[in-house]
Amino acid sequence: MSTLGSPLALRGGTTLRNRIVKAAMEEQLAGPGQQPDGRLEALYRRWGEGGAGLLLTGHVMIDRRAVAQPGDVVLDEASDLEPFRRWAAAAGDTPVWMQINHPGRIVLRDTGATALAPSAVPLDVGGLSRLYPAPRPMTEADLRTVIDRFAQTARLAQQAGFPGVEVHAAHGYLLSQFLSPLANRRDDAWGGPLRNRARLLLETVEAVRDRTGPGFGVAVKLNSADFQRGGFAIDDARQVVDWLSGSVDFVELSGGNIESLTRPLRPADERTLAREAYLIDLAGRLVDETAAPLMLTGGIRRREIAERVVERGFALAGVATALAQRPDVPLRWLAGEDAPVEPPCSLIRSKPVRAAAVQAAITGRLQSIGGGRDTPPRPPAVALLVDRYRRSRHLARYRRDRAAR
Ligand SMILES: Cc1cc2nc3c(=O)[nH]c(=O)nc-3n(C[C@H](O)[C@H](O)[C@H](O)COP(=O)(O)O)c2cc1C
């Protein structure tokens, strides 16, 4: 039976030295021109020393006209590859794969972006919905452009020295919007039956593969379920994993989206939320039925749980929050320490505000490690204020850059 410390040979030829993967966390550490800032190198150097078998970057945008946050890195035809080269090399012999993403309708109004989406279905995030512009249904030409941009960004990542990419098709961003019968109401070849709703993802993966060639790693992050009534559910995930299994190195399973969550990327049910590896039972149903190696992410914060995930048959255990708190947890877990990590918690009453505050506390940790300070996480309410200030500065620069182009 595999253990956390067993190596894993991927189909593209890469062998990971163990089963612990740093899952994607949006660092919001872009410098001018949405290029990676030097703090990203320092952060990934630290994680490179931390013992994980693979590091997935926070999502990198494929189109500078549509960013999830104004501090997000963009990799497109206008990017200078030099800082990307330094980022790819920062973790030494630990491979770094770039997560690539298009936010679709999850763009904030103040960025000036057009919200592209499968259909004109506005995002429903309660009182915060007005922050998001009404989405415009994508034309065939828009879809071709997006597929081409995913492939182009993957190719540029390869040229910069990243040995693989992860296509983000979870958490309600564009590819996940297409998969969702709630967000995708199209009656053409890109909507309706699951095969049509999955077409954008499948064609994107194919285009990425074609543009990067054999030996380059390609993974997909997919929701095991969106946790919305009538939304993308576990049986849909089973089918999509099956369609992907011939063309990817692994599929990462996560869950939830901005509409369904009280905390980012967790099911809305607080009882579920309190559990560790909260998707293990749901996503575990796919383990025995698919040829593709699966990675499970969500709530893995101590060794025993990571071991349980691998024992359940997942090829890889994805860890986000715990690796922001303690960049060396993989080394500790592999050495047999349980090394539990407590996530930041907050008593803020409003669920969306609490979610944003906890996320800000974790992002603050990434920025602190990247800045060489390594200070403990701020209380989430304070972190949220700092985050708002920092975001306003990123936004001003992003808007200036956009106006100049
Ligand atoms: C600050 C922060 C930023 C995140 N950014 C991303 C991202 O860019 N892409 C992504 O797929 N998931 C992102 N996630 C979700 C994580 O990859 C992971 O799925 C989720 O946090 C659950 O894992 P955990 O319990 O180990 O934190 C982010 C999570 C946090 C806390």
Short mmCIF file of C-alpha atoms and ligand atoms in Angstrom, two decimals:
data_model
loop_
_atom_site.label_atom_id
_atom_site.label_comp_id
_atom_site.label_asym_id
_atom_site.label_seq_id
_atom_site.Cartn_x
_atom_site.Cartn_y
_atom_site.Cartn_z
CA MET A 1 0.00 0.00 0.00
CA SER A 2 1.22 3.53 -0.78
CA THR A 3 2.23 5.79 2.04
CA LEU A 4 2.74 9.53 2.19
CA GLY A 5 6.44 8.98 1.54
CA SER A 6 6.02 6.76 -1.56
CA PRO A 7 7.14 8.25 -4.86
CA LEU A 8 4.55 8.61 -7.63
CA ALA A 9 5.36 8.24 -11.32
CA LEU A 10 3.10 10.46 -13.43
CA ARG A 11 2.10 9.56 -16.98
CA GLY A 12 4.17 12.37 -18.49
CA GLY A 13 7.34 10.84 -17.07
CA THR A 14 7.82 12.97 -13.94
CA THR A 15 8.23 11.12 -10.66
CA LEU A 16 7.10 12.98 -7.56
CA ARG A 17 9.18 12.13 -4.50
CA ASN A 18 6.17 11.86 -2.17
CA ARG A 19 2.41 12.27 -2.07
CA ILE A 20 2.09 15.68 -0.40
CA VAL A 21 1.17 18.48 -2.78
CA LYS A 22 0.98 22.14 -1.94
CA ALA A 23 -2.45 23.10 -3.32
CA ALA A 24 -3.00 26.40 -5.15
CA MET A 25 -3.32 29.57 -3.09
CA GLU A 26 -3.83 32.90 -4.84
CA GLU A 27 -0.90 34.88 -3.46
CA GLN A 28 -1.86 38.30 -4.87
CA LEU A 29 1.82 39.07 -5.23
CA ALA A 30 1.93 40.49 -8.74
CA GLY A 31 4.23 43.42 -9.36
CA PRO A 32 3.90 46.02 -12.14
CA GLY A 33 2.46 44.60 -15.36
CA GLN A 34 0.97 41.68 -13.35
CA GLN A 35 4.41 40.06 -13.40
CA PRO A 36 5.52 37.79 -10.52
CA ASP A 37 7.08 39.86 -7.75
CA GLY A 38 10.35 38.80 -6.06
CA ARG A 39 8.33 37.80 -2.97
CA LEU A 40 6.91 34.89 -4.94
CA GLU A 41 10.42 33.54 -5.43
CA ALA A 42 11.15 33.80 -1.71
CA LEU A 43 7.85 32.10 -0.84
CA TYR A 44 8.40 29.20 -3.24
CA ARG A 45 12.02 28.84 -2.11
CA ARG A 46 10.67 28.34 1.38
CA TRP A 47 8.11 25.78 0.25
CA GLY A 48 10.82 24.08 -1.82
CA GLU A 49 12.70 23.51 1.43
CA GLY A 50 9.53 22.29 3.13
CA GLY A 51 9.49 18.76 1.69
CA ALA A 52 6.35 18.64 -0.51
CA GLY A 53 6.51 16.44 -3.61
CA LEU A 54 4.91 19.09 -5.85
CA LEU A 55 4.00 22.76 -5.55
CA LEU A 56 1.00 24.15 -7.45
CA THR A 57 1.10 27.93 -7.81
CA GLY A 58 -1.84 30.17 -6.99
CA HIS A 59 -4.00 30.74 -10.03
CA VAL A 60 -2.36 32.69 -12.85
CA MET A 61 -4.72 34.51 -15.18
CA ILE A 62 -4.69 33.76 -18.89
CA ASP A 63 -6.08 37.16 -19.91
CA ARG A 64 -5.07 40.48 -18.32
CA ARG A 65 -8.48 41.93 -19.11
CA ALA A 66 -10.11 39.49 -16.68
CA VAL A 67 -8.44 39.00 -13.30
CA ALA A 68 -10.03 37.54 -10.18
CA GLN A 69 -8.09 40.09 -8.10
CA PRO A 70 -5.95 43.03 -9.22
CA GLY A 71 -2.96 41.50 -7.41
CA ASP A 72 -3.11 38.30 -9.51
CA VAL A 73 -0.26 37.31 -11.80
CA VAL A 74 -1.05 37.19 -15.54
CA LEU A 75 0.87 35.19 -18.13
CA ASP A 76 0.08 36.15 -21.70
CA GLU A 77 1.76 37.36 -24.88
CA ALA A 78 2.67 40.69 -23.23
CA SER A 79 4.50 39.07 -20.28
CA ASP A 80 8.25 39.21 -19.77
CA LEU A 81 9.28 35.58 -19.15
CA GLU A 82 12.32 36.39 -16.98
CA PRO A 83 10.50 36.76 -13.64
CA PHE A 84 8.50 33.63 -14.48
CA ARG A 85 11.78 31.77 -15.04
CA ARG A 86 13.00 32.80 -11.61
CA TRP A 87 9.67 31.74 -10.06
CA ALA A 88 9.76 28.32 -11.78
CA ALA A 89 13.30 27.73 -10.49
CA ALA A 90 12.79 29.11 -6.99
CA ALA A 91 11.94 25.79 -5.31
CA GLY A 92 15.13 24.03 -6.42
CA ASP A 93 14.48 20.37 -7.16
CA THR A 94 10.84 20.51 -6.03
CA PRO A 95 8.72 20.80 -9.19
CA VAL A 96 6.42 23.84 -9.46
CA TRP A 97 3.40 23.56 -11.73
CA MET A 98 1.48 26.67 -12.66
CA GLN A 99 -2.26 26.76 -12.07
CA ILE A 100 -3.95 28.59 -14.97
CA ASN A 101 -7.38 30.13 -14.79
CA HIS A 102 -10.02 32.38 -16.32
CA PRO A 103 -12.45 33.84 -13.76
CA GLY A 104 -15.46 34.11 -16.11
CA ARG A 105 -18.22 35.95 -14.23
CA ILE A 106 -16.22 36.13 -10.97
CA VAL A 107 -14.68 39.49 -11.78
CA LEU A 108 -15.25 42.51 -9.58
CA ARG A 109 -16.93 45.50 -11.16
CA ASP A 110 -14.17 47.88 -10.03
CA THR A 111 -11.57 46.09 -12.21
CA GLY A 112 -13.46 47.22 -15.31
CA ALA A 113 -13.59 43.66 -16.66
CA THR A 114 -16.35 42.29 -18.85
CA ALA A 115 -17.82 39.28 -17.08
CA LEU A 116 -17.77 36.50 -19.65
CA ALA A 117 -19.95 33.52 -18.81
CA PRO A 118 -21.83 30.65 -20.43
CA SER A 119 -25.15 32.45 -19.95
CA ALA A 120 -26.53 35.74 -18.63
CA VAL A 121 -26.96 34.30 -15.13
CA PRO A 122 -25.70 36.75 -12.52
CA LEU A 123 -23.63 35.59 -9.60
CA ASP A 124 -25.68 35.23 -6.42
CA VAL A 125 -23.60 36.04 -3.39
CA GLY A 126 -26.31 37.75 -1.38
CA GLY A 127 -25.58 41.33 -0.41
CA LEU A 128 -22.24 41.25 -2.20
CA SER A 129 -23.80 40.40 -5.61
CA ARG A 130 -23.79 44.05 -6.70
CA LEU A 131 -19.99 44.02 -6.67
CA TYR A 132 -20.04 41.75 -9.74
CA PRO A 133 -21.09 43.00 -13.20
CA ALA A 134 -23.86 41.29 -15.15
CA PRO A 135 -22.30 38.53 -17.24
CA ARG A 136 -22.28 38.44 -21.02
CA PRO A 137 -22.90 35.05 -22.66
CA MET A 138 -19.84 33.97 -24.62
CA THR A 139 -19.91 33.74 -28.39
CA GLU A 140 -18.28 30.91 -30.32
CA ALA A 141 -15.40 33.32 -31.08
CA ASP A 142 -14.98 34.11 -27.35
CA LEU A 143 -14.81 30.38 -26.61
CA ARG A 144 -12.17 29.76 -29.25
CA THR A 145 -10.14 32.68 -27.89
CA VAL A 146 -10.31 31.35 -24.32
CA ILE A 147 -9.21 27.85 -25.38
CA ASP A 148 -6.36 29.37 -27.33
CA ARG A 149 -5.33 31.55 -24.38
CA PHE A 150 -5.24 28.60 -21.97
CA ALA A 151 -3.00 26.78 -24.44
CA GLN A 152 -0.82 29.83 -24.99
CA THR A 153 -0.35 30.43 -21.27
CA ALA A 154 0.56 26.76 -20.78
CA ARG A 155 3.12 27.03 -23.59
CA LEU A 156 4.61 30.20 -22.10
CA ALA A 157 4.76 28.49 -18.68
CA GLN A 158 6.65 25.63 -20.32
CA GLN A 159 9.05 28.09 -21.97
CA ALA A 160 9.64 29.70 -18.59
CA GLY A 161 10.62 26.34 -17.09
CA PHE A 162 7.45 25.17 -15.34
CA PRO A 163 7.29 21.39 -15.90
CA GLY A 164 3.49 21.32 -15.82
CA VAL A 165 0.23 23.24 -15.43
CA GLU A 166 -3.00 22.65 -13.60
CA VAL A 167 -6.14 23.81 -15.42
CA HIS A 168 -8.54 25.30 -12.87
CA ALA A 169 -12.02 23.91 -13.47
CA ALA A 170 -13.29 24.10 -9.89
CA HIS A 171 -14.72 26.68 -7.45
CA GLY A 172 -17.09 28.41 -9.86
CA TYR A 173 -14.58 30.04 -12.24
CA LEU A 174 -15.17 29.98 -15.99
CA LEU A 175 -14.61 26.28 -16.75
CA SER A 176 -16.62 25.31 -13.69
CA GLN A 177 -19.39 27.74 -14.73
CA PHE A 178 -19.67 25.82 -17.99
CA LEU A 179 -19.90 22.51 -16.10
CA SER A 180 -22.70 23.80 -13.88
CA PRO A 181 -26.29 23.35 -15.08
CA LEU A 182 -27.20 26.38 -12.94
CA ALA A 183 -24.74 28.80 -14.55
CA ASN A 184 -24.79 27.20 -18.00
CA ARG A 185 -28.24 27.51 -19.59
CA ARG A 186 -27.06 27.31 -23.20
CA ASP A 187 -28.89 25.25 -25.76
CA ASP A 188 -26.03 25.04 -28.26
CA ALA A 189 -23.11 22.57 -28.42
CA TRP A 190 -21.59 24.09 -25.23
CA GLY A 191 -24.62 23.59 -22.97
CA GLY A 192 -27.36 21.11 -22.11
CA PRO A 193 -26.11 17.54 -21.58
CA LEU A 194 -22.98 17.05 -19.47
CA ARG A 195 -20.90 16.16 -22.51
CA ASN A 196 -21.64 19.61 -23.96
CA ARG A 197 -21.08 21.39 -20.64
CA ALA A 198 -17.72 19.63 -20.29
CA ARG A 199 -16.71 20.51 -23.84
CA LEU A 200 -14.90 23.74 -22.95
CA LEU A 201 -12.81 21.93 -20.33
CA LEU A 202 -12.08 18.93 -22.56
CA GLU A 203 -11.13 21.06 -25.55
CA THR A 204 -8.97 23.26 -23.31
CA VAL A 205 -7.06 20.25 -21.97
CA GLU A 206 -6.61 18.95 -25.50
CA ALA A 207 -5.32 22.33 -26.73
CA VAL A 208 -2.93 22.57 -23.77
CA ARG A 209 -1.61 19.09 -24.50
CA ASP A 210 -1.21 19.85 -28.22
CA ARG A 211 0.65 23.09 -27.58
CA THR A 212 3.01 21.69 -24.92
CA GLY A 213 3.77 18.18 -26.18
CA PRO A 214 4.57 14.93 -24.39
CA GLY A 215 6.50 15.04 -21.16
CA PHE A 216 4.80 18.23 -19.96
CA GLY A 217 2.54 17.77 -16.94
CA VAL A 218 -1.16 18.55 -17.21
CA ALA A 219 -3.56 18.29 -14.29
CA VAL A 220 -7.12 19.51 -13.76
CA LYS A 221 -8.73 20.80 -10.58
CA LEU A 222 -12.38 19.78 -10.49
CA ASN A 223 -15.15 20.01 -7.95
CA SER A 224 -16.39 16.70 -6.60
CA ALA A 225 -19.60 18.73 -6.15
CA ASP A 226 -20.58 22.41 -6.19
CA PHE A 227 -22.82 21.91 -3.12
CA GLN A 228 -25.71 23.71 -4.80
CA ARG A 229 -29.12 22.20 -5.31
CA GLY A 230 -29.35 21.25 -9.00
CA GLY A 231 -25.67 22.04 -9.51
CA PHE A 232 -22.66 19.99 -10.62
CA ALA A 233 -22.71 16.85 -8.46
CA ILE A 234 -20.64 13.78 -7.70
CA ASP A 235 -22.04 11.68 -10.56
CA ASP A 236 -21.13 14.47 -13.00
CA ALA A 237 -17.64 14.57 -11.50
CA ARG A 238 -17.29 10.80 -11.94
CA GLN A 239 -18.11 11.14 -15.64
CA VAL A 240 -15.83 14.14 -16.23
CA VAL A 241 -12.92 12.40 -14.48
CA ASP A 242 -13.50 9.44 -16.76
CA TRP A 243 -13.38 11.66 -19.87
CA LEU A 244 -10.21 13.32 -18.61
CA SER A 245 -8.43 10.19 -17.50
CA GLY A 246 -6.74 9.47 -20.82
CA SER A 247 -5.19 12.90 -21.12
CA VAL A 248 -4.14 14.20 -17.70
CA ASP A 249 -1.47 13.32 -15.15
CA PHE A 250 -3.91 13.65 -12.27
CA VAL A 251 -7.23 15.21 -11.30
CA GLU A 252 -7.40 17.23 -8.10
CA LEU A 253 -10.79 17.02 -6.40
CA SER A 254 -12.08 19.92 -4.38
CA GLY A 255 -15.60 21.23 -3.74
CA GLY A 256 -17.87 24.24 -3.49
CA ASN A 257 -17.87 27.64 -5.12
CA ILE A 258 -18.32 31.27 -4.22
CA GLU A 259 -22.12 30.91 -4.26
CA SER A 260 -22.26 27.81 -2.10
CA LEU A 261 -19.67 28.60 0.46
CA THR A 262 -19.52 30.16 3.82
CA ARG A 263 -15.77 29.85 3.80
CA PRO A 264 -13.80 29.81 0.61
CA LEU A 265 -13.88 26.43 -1.00
CA ARG A 266 -15.69 24.54 1.72
CA PRO A 267 -19.18 23.10 1.78
CA ALA A 268 -21.69 25.48 3.32
CA ASP A 269 -22.65 23.05 6.05
CA GLU A 270 -20.83 24.09 9.20
CA ARG A 271 -20.88 20.53 10.57
CA THR A 272 -19.13 19.32 7.44
CA LEU A 273 -16.80 22.25 7.67
CA ALA A 274 -15.57 21.29 11.08
CA ARG A 275 -14.45 17.90 9.83
CA GLU A 276 -11.00 17.09 8.62
CA ALA A 277 -10.52 15.96 5.00
CA TYR A 278 -14.20 16.82 4.62
CA LEU A 279 -14.49 15.48 1.07
CA ILE A 280 -12.95 12.06 1.71
CA ASP A 281 -16.23 10.13 1.79
CA LEU A 282 -17.79 11.91 -1.17
CA ALA A 283 -14.73 12.00 -3.43
CA GLY A 284 -13.59 8.59 -2.19
CA ARG A 285 -16.43 7.10 -4.22
CA LEU A 286 -14.48 7.99 -7.36
CA VAL A 287 -11.22 6.38 -6.28
CA ASP A 288 -12.12 2.82 -7.17
CA GLU A 289 -13.77 3.71 -10.44
CA THR A 290 -11.25 5.76 -12.30
CA ALA A 291 -7.99 5.16 -14.06
CA ALA A 292 -6.71 8.70 -13.43
CA PRO A 293 -4.67 9.33 -10.28
CA LEU A 294 -6.76 11.50 -7.96
CA MET A 295 -5.63 14.17 -5.52
CA LEU A 296 -7.85 15.17 -2.63
CA THR A 297 -7.66 18.68 -1.19
CA GLY A 298 -9.55 20.21 1.72
CA GLY A 299 -9.13 20.05 5.48
CA ILE A 300 -5.83 18.13 5.58
CA ARG A 301 -4.05 19.66 8.54
CA ARG A 302 -2.20 16.82 10.26
CA ARG A 303 -0.22 13.74 9.31
CA GLU A 304 -2.74 11.12 10.33
CA ILE A 305 -5.38 12.64 8.05
CA ALA A 306 -2.97 12.96 5.12
CA GLU A 307 -2.05 9.28 5.61
CA ARG A 308 -5.73 8.35 5.67
CA VAL A 309 -6.31 10.12 2.35
CA VAL A 310 -3.51 8.14 0.70
CA GLU A 311 -4.62 4.89 2.34
CA ARG A 312 -8.13 5.50 0.96
CA GLY A 313 -6.59 5.27 -2.50
CA PHE A 314 -6.00 8.91 -3.44
CA ALA A 315 -2.67 9.22 -5.23
CA LEU A 316 -1.98 12.62 -3.71
CA ALA A 317 -2.96 14.67 -0.65
CA GLY A 318 -3.40 18.40 -1.35
CA VAL A 319 -2.63 20.85 1.44
CA ALA A 320 -3.29 24.59 1.30
CA THR A 321 -3.99 26.39 4.60
CA ALA A 322 -1.63 24.23 6.68
CA LEU A 323 1.24 25.03 4.31
CA ALA A 324 0.58 28.75 4.62
CA GLN A 325 0.68 28.43 8.38
CA ARG A 326 3.72 26.18 8.46
CA PRO A 327 5.70 25.82 5.23
CA ASP A 328 7.59 22.76 6.50
CA VAL A 329 4.64 20.52 7.46
CA PRO A 330 5.53 17.96 4.75
CA LEU A 331 8.97 17.37 6.29
CA ARG A 332 7.42 16.98 9.71
CA TRP A 333 4.70 14.62 8.52
CA LEU A 334 7.18 12.54 6.57
CA ALA A 335 9.33 12.32 9.69
CA GLY A 336 6.34 10.86 11.54
CA GLU A 337 5.28 13.93 13.55
CA ASP A 338 1.53 14.56 13.59
CA ALA A 339 2.28 18.33 13.57
CA PRO A 340 -1.37 19.52 13.60
CA VAL A 341 -1.96 23.02 12.22
CA GLU A 342 -4.83 25.19 13.44
CA PRO A 343 -6.45 27.30 10.71
CA PRO A 344 -7.23 30.95 11.55
CA CYS A 345 -10.73 31.37 12.95
CA SER A 346 -12.97 34.35 13.43
CA LEU A 347 -16.17 35.24 15.27
CA ILE A 348 -17.35 37.75 12.64
CA ARG A 349 -21.08 37.07 12.29
CA SER A 350 -21.63 37.63 8.58
CA LYS A 351 -20.59 34.45 6.79
CA PRO A 352 -19.25 36.05 3.60
CA VAL A 353 -17.31 38.67 5.59
CA ARG A 354 -15.95 35.98 7.90
CA ALA A 355 -14.89 33.94 4.87
CA ALA A 356 -13.14 36.95 3.35
CA ALA A 357 -11.41 37.72 6.67
CA VAL A 358 -10.08 34.19 7.16
CA GLN A 359 -8.89 34.11 3.56
CA ALA A 360 -7.19 37.49 4.09
CA ALA A 361 -5.39 36.12 7.16
CA ILE A 362 -4.00 33.24 5.08
CA THR A 363 -3.06 35.50 2.15
CA GLY A 364 -1.33 37.76 4.68
CA ARG A 365 0.78 34.81 5.82
CA LEU A 366 1.89 34.13 2.23
CA GLN A 367 2.88 37.76 1.82
CA SER A 368 4.68 37.80 5.13
CA ILE A 369 6.72 34.69 4.28
CA GLY A 370 7.43 36.06 0.81
CA GLY A 371 8.56 39.35 2.35
CA GLY A 372 10.98 37.49 4.64
CA ARG A 373 9.13 38.47 7.83
CA ASP A 374 7.33 35.21 8.62
CA THR A 375 5.09 36.87 11.21
CA PRO A 376 2.22 34.89 12.76
CA PRO A 377 -1.17 35.28 11.07
CA ARG A 378 -3.02 38.48 11.91
CA PRO A 379 -6.43 38.19 13.54
CA PRO A 380 -8.80 37.79 10.56
CA ALA A 381 -10.66 41.09 11.12
CA VAL A 382 -7.37 43.00 11.11
CA ALA A 383 -6.13 40.97 8.15
CA LEU A 384 -9.25 41.97 6.22
CA LEU A 385 -8.56 45.67 6.75
CA VAL A 386 -4.94 45.29 5.69
CA ASP A 387 -6.10 43.27 2.69
CA ARG A 388 -8.57 45.99 1.62
CA TYR A 389 -5.85 48.62 1.77
CA ARG A 390 -3.40 46.48 -0.19
CA ARG A 391 -6.06 45.60 -2.74
CA SER A 392 -6.86 49.28 -3.31
CA ARG A 393 -3.21 49.88 -4.19
CA HIS A 394 -3.11 46.91 -6.54
CA LEU A 395 -6.35 48.07 -8.12
CA ALA A 396 -5.05 51.58 -8.78
CA ARG A 397 -1.97 50.17 -10.50
CA TYR A 398 -3.98 47.59 -12.44
CA ARG A 399 -6.34 50.28 -13.73
CA ARG A 400 -3.45 52.54 -14.71
CA ASP A 401 -1.83 49.66 -16.62
CA ARG A 402 -5.08 48.84 -18.37
CA ALA A 403 -5.66 52.43 -19.38
CA ALA A 404 -2.11 52.63 -20.77
CA ARG A 405 -2.52 49.55 -22.99
C1 LIG B 1 -5.77 32.16 0.62
C2 LIG B 1 -6.28 31.07 -0.27
C3 LIG B 1 -6.19 31.23 -1.65
C4 LIG B 1 -6.62 30.21 -2.50
N1 LIG B 1 -6.44 30.35 -3.86
C5 LIG B 1 -6.73 29.30 -4.68
C6 LIG B 1 -6.38 29.34 -6.05
O1 LIG B 1 -5.77 30.30 -6.55
N2 LIG B 1 -6.71 28.28 -6.81
C7 LIG B 1 -7.35 27.17 -6.30
O2 LIG B 1 -7.61 26.22 -7.02
N3 LIG B 1 -7.66 27.10 -5.00
C8 LIG B 1 -7.35 28.12 -4.19
N4 LIG B 1 -7.60 28.01 -2.85
C9 LIG B 1 -8.21 26.76 -2.34
C10 LIG B 1 -7.19 25.74 -1.90
O3 LIG B 1 -6.41 25.28 -2.98
C11 LIG B 1 -7.89 24.54 -1.26
O4 LIG B 1 -8.69 23.90 -2.24
C12 LIG B 1 -8.77 24.93 -0.06
O5 LIG B 1 -8.18 25.95 0.72
C13 LIG B 1 -9.00 23.71 0.86
O6 LIG B 1 -7.78 23.17 1.31
P1 LIG B 1 -7.19 23.45 2.79
O7 LIG B 1 -8.24 22.99 3.75
O8 LIG B 1 -5.94 22.66 2.86
O9 LIG B 1 -6.94 24.94 2.89
C14 LIG B 1 -7.20 29.03 -1.97
C15 LIG B 1 -7.31 28.89 -0.58
C16 LIG B 1 -6.85 29.88 0.26
C17 LIG B 1 -6.97 29.68 1.73
#
